[in-house]
Tab-separated table of C-alpha atoms in Angstrom:
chain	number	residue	atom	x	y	z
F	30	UNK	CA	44.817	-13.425	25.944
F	31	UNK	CA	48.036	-13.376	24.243
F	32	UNK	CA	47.724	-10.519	22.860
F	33	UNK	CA	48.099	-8.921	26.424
F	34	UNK	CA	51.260	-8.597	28.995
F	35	UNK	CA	50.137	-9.469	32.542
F	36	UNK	CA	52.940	-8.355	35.329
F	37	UNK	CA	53.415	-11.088	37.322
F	38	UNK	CA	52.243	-13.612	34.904
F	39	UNK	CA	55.041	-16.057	34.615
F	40	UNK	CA	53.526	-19.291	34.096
F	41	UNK	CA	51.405	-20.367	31.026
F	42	UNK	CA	49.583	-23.821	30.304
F	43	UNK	CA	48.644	-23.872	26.611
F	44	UNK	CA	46.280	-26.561	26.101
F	45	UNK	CA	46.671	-26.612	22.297
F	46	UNK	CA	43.236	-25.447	20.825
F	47	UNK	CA	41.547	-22.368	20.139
F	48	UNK	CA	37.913	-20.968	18.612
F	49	UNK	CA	38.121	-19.304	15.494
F	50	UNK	CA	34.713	-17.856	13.758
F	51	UNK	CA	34.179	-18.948	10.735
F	52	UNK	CA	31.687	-17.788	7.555
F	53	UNK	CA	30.468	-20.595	5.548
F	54	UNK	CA	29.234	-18.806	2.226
F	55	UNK	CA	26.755	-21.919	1.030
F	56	UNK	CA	24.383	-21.244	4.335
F	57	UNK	CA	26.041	-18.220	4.789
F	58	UNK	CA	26.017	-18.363	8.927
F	59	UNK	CA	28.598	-17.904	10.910
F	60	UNK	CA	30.043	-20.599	13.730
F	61	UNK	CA	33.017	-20.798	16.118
F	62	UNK	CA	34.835	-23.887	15.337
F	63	UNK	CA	37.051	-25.195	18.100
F	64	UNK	CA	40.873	-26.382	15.636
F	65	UNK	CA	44.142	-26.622	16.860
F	66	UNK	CA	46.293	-23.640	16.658
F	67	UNK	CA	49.118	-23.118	14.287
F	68	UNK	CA	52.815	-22.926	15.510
F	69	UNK	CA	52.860	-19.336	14.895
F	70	UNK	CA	50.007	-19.031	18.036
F	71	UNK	CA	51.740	-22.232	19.572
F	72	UNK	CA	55.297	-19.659	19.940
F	73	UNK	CA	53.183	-16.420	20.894
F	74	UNK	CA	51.050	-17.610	23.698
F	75	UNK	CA	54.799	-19.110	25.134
F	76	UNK	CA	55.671	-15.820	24.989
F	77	UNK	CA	53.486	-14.257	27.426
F	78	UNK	CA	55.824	-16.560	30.161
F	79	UNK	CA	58.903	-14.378	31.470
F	80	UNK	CA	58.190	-11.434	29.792
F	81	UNK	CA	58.717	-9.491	32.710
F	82	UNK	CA	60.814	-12.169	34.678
F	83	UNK	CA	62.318	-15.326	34.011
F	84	UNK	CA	59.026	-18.392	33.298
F	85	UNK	CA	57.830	-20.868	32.115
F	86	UNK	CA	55.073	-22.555	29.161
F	87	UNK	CA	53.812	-25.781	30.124
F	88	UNK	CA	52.332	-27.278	26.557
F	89	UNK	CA	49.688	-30.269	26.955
F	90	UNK	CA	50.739	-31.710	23.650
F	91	UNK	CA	53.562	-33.886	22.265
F	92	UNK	CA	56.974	-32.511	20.469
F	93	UNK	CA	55.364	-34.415	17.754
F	94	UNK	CA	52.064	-33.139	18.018
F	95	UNK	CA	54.145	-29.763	18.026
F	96	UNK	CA	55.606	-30.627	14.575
F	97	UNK	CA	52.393	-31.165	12.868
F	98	UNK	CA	51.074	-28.136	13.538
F	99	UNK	CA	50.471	-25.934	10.582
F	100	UNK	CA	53.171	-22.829	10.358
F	101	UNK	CA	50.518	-20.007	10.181
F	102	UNK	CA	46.664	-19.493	10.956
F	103	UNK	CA	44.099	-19.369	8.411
F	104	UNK	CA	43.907	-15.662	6.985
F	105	UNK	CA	40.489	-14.032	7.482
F	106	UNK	CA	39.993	-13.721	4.512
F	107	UNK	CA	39.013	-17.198	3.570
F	108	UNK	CA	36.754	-17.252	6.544
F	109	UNK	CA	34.657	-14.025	6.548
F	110	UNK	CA	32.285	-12.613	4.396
F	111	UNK	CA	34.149	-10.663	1.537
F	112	UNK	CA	30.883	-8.733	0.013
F	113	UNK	CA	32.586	-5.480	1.909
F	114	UNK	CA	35.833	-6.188	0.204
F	115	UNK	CA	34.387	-6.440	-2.818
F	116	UNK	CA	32.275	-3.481	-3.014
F	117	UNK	CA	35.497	-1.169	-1.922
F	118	UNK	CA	37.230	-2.765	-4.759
F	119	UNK	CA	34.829	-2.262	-7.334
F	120	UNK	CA	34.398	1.435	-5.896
F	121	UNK	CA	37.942	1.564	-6.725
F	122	UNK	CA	37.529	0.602	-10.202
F	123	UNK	CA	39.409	-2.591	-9.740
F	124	UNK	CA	38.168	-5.792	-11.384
F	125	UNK	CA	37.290	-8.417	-9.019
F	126	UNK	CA	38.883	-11.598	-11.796
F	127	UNK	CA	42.214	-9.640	-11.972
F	128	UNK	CA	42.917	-8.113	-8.760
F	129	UNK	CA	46.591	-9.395	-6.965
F	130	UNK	CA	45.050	-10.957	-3.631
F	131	UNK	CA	47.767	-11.266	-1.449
F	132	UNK	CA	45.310	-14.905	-0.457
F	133	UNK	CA	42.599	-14.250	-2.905
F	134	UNK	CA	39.302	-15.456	-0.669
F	135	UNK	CA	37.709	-19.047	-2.300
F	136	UNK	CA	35.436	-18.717	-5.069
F	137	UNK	CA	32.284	-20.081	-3.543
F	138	UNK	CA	32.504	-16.913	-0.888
F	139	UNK	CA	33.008	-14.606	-3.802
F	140	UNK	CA	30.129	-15.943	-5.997
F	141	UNK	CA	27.833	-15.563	-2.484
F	142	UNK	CA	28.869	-12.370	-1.800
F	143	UNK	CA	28.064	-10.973	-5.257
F	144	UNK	CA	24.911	-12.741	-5.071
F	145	UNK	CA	24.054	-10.438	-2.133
F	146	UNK	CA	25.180	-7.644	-3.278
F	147	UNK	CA	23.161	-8.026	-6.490
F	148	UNK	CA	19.680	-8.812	-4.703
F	149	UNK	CA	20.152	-5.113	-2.687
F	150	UNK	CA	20.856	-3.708	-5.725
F	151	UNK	CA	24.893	-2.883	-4.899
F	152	UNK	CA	25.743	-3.800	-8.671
F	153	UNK	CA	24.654	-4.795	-11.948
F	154	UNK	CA	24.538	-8.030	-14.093
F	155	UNK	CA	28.095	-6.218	-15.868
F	156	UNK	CA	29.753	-6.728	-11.934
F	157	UNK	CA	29.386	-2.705	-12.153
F	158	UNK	CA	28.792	-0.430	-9.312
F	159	UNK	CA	25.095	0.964	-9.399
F	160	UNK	CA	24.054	4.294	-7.442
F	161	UNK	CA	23.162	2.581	-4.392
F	162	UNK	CA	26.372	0.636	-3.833
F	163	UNK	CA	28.856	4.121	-4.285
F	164	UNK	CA	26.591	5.226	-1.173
F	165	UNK	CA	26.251	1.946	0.683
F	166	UNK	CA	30.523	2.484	0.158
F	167	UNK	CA	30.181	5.774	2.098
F	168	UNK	CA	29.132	3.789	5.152
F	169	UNK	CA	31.337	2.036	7.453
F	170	UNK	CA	28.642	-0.829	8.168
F	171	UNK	CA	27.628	-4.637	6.431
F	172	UNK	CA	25.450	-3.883	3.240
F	173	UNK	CA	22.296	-5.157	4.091
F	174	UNK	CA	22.632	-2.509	7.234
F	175	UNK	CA	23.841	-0.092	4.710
F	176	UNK	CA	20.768	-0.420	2.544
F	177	UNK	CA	18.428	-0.194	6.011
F	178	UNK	CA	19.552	3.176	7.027
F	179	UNK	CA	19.688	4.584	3.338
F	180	UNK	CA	15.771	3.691	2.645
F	181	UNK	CA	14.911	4.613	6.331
F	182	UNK	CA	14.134	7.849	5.421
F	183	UNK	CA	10.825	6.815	3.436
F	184	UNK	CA	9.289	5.542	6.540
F	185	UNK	CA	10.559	8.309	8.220
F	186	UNK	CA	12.593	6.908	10.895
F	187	UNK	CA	16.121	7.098	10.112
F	188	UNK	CA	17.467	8.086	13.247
F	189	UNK	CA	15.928	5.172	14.600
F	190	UNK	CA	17.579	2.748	12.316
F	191	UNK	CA	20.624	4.505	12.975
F	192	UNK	CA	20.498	3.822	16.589
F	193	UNK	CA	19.508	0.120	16.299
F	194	UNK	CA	23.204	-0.174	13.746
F	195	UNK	CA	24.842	1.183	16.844
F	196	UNK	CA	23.373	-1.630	19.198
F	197	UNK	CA	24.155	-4.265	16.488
F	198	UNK	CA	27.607	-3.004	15.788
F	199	UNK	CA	29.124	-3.336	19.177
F	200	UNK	CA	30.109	-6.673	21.200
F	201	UNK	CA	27.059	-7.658	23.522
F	202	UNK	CA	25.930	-4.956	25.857
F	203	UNK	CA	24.490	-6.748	28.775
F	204	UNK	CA	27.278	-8.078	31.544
F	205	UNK	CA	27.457	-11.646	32.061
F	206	UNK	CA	29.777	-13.021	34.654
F	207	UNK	CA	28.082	-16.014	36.432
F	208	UNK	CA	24.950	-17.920	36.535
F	209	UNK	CA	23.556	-15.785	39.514
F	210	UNK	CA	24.932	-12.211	37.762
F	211	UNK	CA	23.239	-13.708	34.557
F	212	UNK	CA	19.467	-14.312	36.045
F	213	UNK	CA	19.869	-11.147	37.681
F	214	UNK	CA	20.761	-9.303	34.308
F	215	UNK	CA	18.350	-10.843	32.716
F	216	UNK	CA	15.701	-9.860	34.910
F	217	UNK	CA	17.069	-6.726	34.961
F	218	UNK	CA	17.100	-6.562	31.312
F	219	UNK	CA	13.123	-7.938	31.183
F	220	UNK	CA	11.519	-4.354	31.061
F	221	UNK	CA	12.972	-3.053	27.285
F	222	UNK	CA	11.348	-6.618	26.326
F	223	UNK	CA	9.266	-5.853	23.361
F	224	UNK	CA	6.724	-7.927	21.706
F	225	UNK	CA	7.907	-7.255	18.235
F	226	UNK	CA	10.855	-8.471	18.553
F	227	UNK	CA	15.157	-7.903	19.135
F	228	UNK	CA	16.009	-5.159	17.055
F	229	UNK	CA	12.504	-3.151	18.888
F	230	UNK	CA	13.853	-4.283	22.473
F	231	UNK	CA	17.546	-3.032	21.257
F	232	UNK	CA	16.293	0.231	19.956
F	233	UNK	CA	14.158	0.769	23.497
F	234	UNK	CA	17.275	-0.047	25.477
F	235	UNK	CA	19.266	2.532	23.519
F	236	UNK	CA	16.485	5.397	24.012
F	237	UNK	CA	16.084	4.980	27.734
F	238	UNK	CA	19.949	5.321	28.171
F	239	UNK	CA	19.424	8.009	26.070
F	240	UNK	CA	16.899	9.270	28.257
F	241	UNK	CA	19.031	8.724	31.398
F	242	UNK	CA	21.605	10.726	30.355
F	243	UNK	CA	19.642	13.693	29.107
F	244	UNK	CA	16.247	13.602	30.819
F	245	UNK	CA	13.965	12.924	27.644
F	246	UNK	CA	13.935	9.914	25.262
F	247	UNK	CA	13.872	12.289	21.999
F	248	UNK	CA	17.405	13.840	23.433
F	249	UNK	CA	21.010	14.347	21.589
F	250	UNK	CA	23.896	13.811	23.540
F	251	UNK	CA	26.804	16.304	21.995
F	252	UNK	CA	29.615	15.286	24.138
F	253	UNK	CA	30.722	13.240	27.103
F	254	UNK	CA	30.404	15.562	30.124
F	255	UNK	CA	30.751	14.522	34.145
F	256	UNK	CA	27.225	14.363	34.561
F	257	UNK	CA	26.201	12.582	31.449
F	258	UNK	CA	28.723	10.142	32.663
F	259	UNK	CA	27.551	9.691	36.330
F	260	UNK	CA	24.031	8.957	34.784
F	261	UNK	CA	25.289	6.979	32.405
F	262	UNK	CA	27.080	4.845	34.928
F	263	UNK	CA	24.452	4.427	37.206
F	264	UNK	CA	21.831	3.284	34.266
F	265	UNK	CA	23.811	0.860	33.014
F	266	UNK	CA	24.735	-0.383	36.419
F	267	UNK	CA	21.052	-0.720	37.495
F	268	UNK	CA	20.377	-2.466	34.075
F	269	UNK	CA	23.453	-4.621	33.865
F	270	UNK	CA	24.838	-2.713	30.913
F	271	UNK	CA	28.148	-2.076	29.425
F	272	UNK	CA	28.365	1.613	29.517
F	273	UNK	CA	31.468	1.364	27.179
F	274	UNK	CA	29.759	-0.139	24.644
F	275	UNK	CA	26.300	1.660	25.214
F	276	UNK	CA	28.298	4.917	24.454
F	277	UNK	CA	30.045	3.067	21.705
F	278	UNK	CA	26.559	3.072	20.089
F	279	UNK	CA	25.542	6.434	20.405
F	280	UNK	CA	28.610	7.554	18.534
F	281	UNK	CA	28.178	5.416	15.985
F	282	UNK	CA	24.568	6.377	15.302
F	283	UNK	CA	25.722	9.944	15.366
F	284	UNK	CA	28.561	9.338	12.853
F	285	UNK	CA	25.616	7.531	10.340
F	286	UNK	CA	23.787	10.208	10.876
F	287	UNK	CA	26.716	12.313	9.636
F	288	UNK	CA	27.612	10.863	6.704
F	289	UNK	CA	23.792	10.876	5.618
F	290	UNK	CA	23.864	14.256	5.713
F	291	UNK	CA	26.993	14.213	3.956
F	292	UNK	CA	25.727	12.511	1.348
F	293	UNK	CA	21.793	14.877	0.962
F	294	UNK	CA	19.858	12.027	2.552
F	295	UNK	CA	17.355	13.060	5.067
F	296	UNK	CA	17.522	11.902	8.465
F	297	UNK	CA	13.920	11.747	10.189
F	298	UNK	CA	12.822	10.478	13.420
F	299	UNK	CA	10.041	8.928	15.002
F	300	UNK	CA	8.760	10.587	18.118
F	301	UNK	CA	9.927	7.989	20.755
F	302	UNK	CA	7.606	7.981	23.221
F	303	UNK	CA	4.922	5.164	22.839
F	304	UNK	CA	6.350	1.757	22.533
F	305	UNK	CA	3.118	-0.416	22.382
F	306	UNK	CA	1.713	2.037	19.011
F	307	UNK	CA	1.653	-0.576	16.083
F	308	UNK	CA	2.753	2.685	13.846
F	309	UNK	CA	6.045	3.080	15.442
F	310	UNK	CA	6.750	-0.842	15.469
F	311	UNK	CA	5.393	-1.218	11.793
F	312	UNK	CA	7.748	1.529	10.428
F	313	UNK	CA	10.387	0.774	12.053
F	314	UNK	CA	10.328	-2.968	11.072
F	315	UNK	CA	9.714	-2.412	7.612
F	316	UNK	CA	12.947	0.120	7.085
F	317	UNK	CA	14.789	-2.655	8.507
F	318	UNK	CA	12.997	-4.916	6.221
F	319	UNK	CA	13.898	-2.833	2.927
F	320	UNK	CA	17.250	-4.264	3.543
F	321	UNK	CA	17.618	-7.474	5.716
F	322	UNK	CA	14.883	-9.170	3.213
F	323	UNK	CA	18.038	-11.728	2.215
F	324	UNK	CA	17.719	-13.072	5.995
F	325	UNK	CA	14.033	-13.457	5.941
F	326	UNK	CA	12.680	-17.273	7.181
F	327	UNK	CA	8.965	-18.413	7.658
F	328	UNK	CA	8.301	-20.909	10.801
F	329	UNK	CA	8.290	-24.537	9.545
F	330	UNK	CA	6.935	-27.501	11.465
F	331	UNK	CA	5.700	-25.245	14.304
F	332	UNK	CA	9.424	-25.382	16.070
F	333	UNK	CA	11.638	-24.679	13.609
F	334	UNK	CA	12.473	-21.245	10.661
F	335	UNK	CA	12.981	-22.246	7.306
F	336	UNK	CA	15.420	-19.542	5.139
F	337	UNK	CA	14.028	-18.522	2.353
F	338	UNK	CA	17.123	-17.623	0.760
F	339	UNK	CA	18.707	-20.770	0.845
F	340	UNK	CA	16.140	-23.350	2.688
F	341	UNK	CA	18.431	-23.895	5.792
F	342	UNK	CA	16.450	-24.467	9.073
F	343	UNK	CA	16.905	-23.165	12.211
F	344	UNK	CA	15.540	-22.220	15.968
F	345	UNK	CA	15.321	-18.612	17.280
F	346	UNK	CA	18.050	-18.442	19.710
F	347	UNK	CA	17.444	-18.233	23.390
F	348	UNK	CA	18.523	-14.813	23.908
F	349	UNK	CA	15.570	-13.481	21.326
F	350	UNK	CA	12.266	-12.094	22.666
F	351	UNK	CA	10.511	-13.992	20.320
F	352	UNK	CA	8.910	-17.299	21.169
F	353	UNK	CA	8.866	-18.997	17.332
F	354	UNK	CA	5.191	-18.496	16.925
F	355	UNK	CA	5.545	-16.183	14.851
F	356	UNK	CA	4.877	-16.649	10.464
F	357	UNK	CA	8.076	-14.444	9.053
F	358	UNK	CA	10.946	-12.915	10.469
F	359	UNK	CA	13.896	-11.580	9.476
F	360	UNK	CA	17.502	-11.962	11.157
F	361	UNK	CA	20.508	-10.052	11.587
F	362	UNK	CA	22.656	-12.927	11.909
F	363	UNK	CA	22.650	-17.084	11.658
F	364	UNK	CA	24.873	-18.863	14.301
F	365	UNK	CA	25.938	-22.304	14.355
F	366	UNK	CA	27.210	-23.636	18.177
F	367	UNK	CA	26.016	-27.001	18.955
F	368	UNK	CA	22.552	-26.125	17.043
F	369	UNK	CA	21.664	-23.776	14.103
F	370	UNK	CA	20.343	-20.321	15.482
F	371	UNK	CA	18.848	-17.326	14.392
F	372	UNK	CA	20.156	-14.413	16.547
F	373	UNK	CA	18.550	-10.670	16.693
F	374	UNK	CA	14.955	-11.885	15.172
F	375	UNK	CA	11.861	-9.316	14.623
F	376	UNK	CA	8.486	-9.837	12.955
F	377	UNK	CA	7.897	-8.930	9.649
F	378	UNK	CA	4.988	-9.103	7.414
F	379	UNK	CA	4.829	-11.153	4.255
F	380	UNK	CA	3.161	-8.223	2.521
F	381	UNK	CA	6.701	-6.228	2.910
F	382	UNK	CA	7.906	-8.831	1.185
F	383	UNK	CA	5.742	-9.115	-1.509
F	384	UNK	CA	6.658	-5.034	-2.073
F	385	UNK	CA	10.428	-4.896	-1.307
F	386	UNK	CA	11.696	-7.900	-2.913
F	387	UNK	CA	9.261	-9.422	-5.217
F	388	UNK	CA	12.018	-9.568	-7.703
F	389	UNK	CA	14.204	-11.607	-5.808
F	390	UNK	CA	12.106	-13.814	-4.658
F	391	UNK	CA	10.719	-14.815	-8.112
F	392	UNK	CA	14.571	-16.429	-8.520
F	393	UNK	CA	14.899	-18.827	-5.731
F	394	UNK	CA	15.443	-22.257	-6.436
F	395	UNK	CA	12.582	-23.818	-4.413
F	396	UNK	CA	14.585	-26.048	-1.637
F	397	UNK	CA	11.459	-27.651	0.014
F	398	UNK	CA	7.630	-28.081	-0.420
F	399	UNK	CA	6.962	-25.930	2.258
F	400	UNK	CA	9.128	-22.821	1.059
F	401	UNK	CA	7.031	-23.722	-2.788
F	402	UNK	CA	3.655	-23.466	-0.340
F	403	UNK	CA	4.814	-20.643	0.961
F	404	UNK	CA	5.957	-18.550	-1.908
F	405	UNK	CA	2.809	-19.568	-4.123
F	406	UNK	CA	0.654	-18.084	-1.412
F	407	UNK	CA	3.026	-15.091	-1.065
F	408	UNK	CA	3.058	-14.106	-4.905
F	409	UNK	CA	-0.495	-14.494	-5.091
């Protein structure tokens, strides 16, 4: 890392490259590109040599190559999703057209990310904030997430929702170190497997740490004590967890569930207790329906998901639960490595559709004559 000082590090071999995630706005997926690095990176990671004695940076790459290099990296900006930034501007009453970007992000991301925030309902046609988007501003998470936990409440399971945020806003709970650790995790991993899908499996992971640590899967956790901790530990080290980042979670659900409150929204739960009850899958799913709809995709040629949205196709991803039998799902996020992937996947039905976003679907652009098959039969 070179953001990091290692004692005793006094040797460094920079090979010249690095992986930077990127957003492409047109099929608005995310991939990590492997580019060069800029001289700015080129002079830091040199600097990790002799910084606590006298060392050395071996570079595999010519002075000329050297030269070439471009001065400074590419400012996030221009490659992540701005509908965030936006939103936070507009709360501030600032126009979008006019505002002094330090690097004002390309206009193709900005037209996508108003696009999205128009289909949830964030603004108007006037670029205008509506009710919903001053309280999807209140919360520290990606709209679509936003718009999740703030209709949760009318199928009753907002704490829930709030708890499968906390799973999806930290890095990747399970530890992965080498292809024997990995089959073991996995297997290890195997018994929060749920047939409905990632976000159900996430959610059942989250309530039996809950239920280690307090002794009842319907339990709060106020603070960090010793013993919390010990069981904590020893749960995630029987399930090949990150206990970091499984506590990381539960404080973030908690602090959704705060500003909820904060904001007169009800918070109510599902009794947690029966995993294989259709009721507690079926609300659950359709809350997170209410606002992931954008990400929805229908299978296509038996192998493959077609997005609605924008008719890009993709596979599930091998980490999902799912096998890609199923007729619509919705995603939490599109990958590109050396394949197109659909990461975080549950089972939705098309009738959830047909009553949460009948609007928006009425104004795609038909991209294929499945997706125009599939529509016609979905409006009826």
């Amino acid at each position: 890392s070179t953001q990091s000082t290692w004692d005793g590090v006094v040797y460094v071999v920079d090979c010249g490259f690095n992986k930077q995630k990127i957003y492409l706005p047109r099929p608005r997926v995310e991939t990590l590109l492997v580019s060069a690095i800029t001289k700015a990176s080129a002079i830091q990671r040199a600097g990790r040599a002799g910084r606590t004695a006298p060392g050395k940076c071996y570079r595999l790459y010519s002075k000329e190559a050297f030269n070439e290099l471009e001065e400074s990296p590419i400012p996030d900006i221009h490659r992540s999703n701005v509908s965030q930034v936006l939103l936070q501007l507009l709360r501030l009453g600032q126009s979008i057209r006019e505002f002094p970007f330090i690097d004002p992000p390309c206009v193709e991301t900005t037209i996508q990310a108003l696009h999205e925030l128009k289909i949830l309902g964030a603004i108007d046609d006037n670029l205008c904030l509506t009710n919903r988007g001053s309280q999807i501003c209140l919360l520290p998470i990606e709209p679509m997430l936003a718009v999740c936990l703030l209709e949760s409440h009318k199928d009753g399971c907002s704490e829930q929702i709030a708890a499968i945020i906390g799973m999806l806003s930290v890095p990747r709970i399970q530890v992965r170190s080498d292809r024997d650790s990995c089959n073991y995790s996995d297997r290890a991993l195997s018994i929060f497997k749920h047939r409905d899908g990632d976000h159900m499996t996430l959610l059942k992971i989250f309530n039996f740490y809950i239920k280690a640590c307090t002794g009842s899967l319907n339990g709060q956790i106020d603070r960090m004590t010793f013993e919390i901790e010990r069981r904590a530990k020893e749960f995630c080290k029987k399930h090949s967890l990150h206990d970091k980042y499984m506590w990381q979670a539960v404080c973030i659900q908690q602090q959704l569930l705060r500003n909820m409150s904060r904001m007169g929204i009800p918070t109510p739960t599902l009794e947690s207790t029966e995993y294989d009850n259709s009721g507690y899958s079926i609300s659950i799913r359709r809350a997170l329906c209410r606002g992931m709809f954008p990400k929805v995709a229908f299978t296509s040629e038996g192998i493959a998901y077609e997005s609605v949205f924008d008719g890009n196709i993709f596979r599930l991803h091998p980490s999902s639960v799912l096998k890609g039998l199923e007729e619509w799902i919705i995603a939490h996020e599109a990958v590109i490595t050396q394949r197109s992937y659909l990461r975080t996947c549950s089972i939705i039905s098309k009738e959830w559709l047909r009553e949460f976003a009948e609007g928006s679907l009425k104004q795609i652009v038909i991209q294929s004559d499945a997706l125009k098959e599939k529509l016609r039969f979905l409006m009826g």
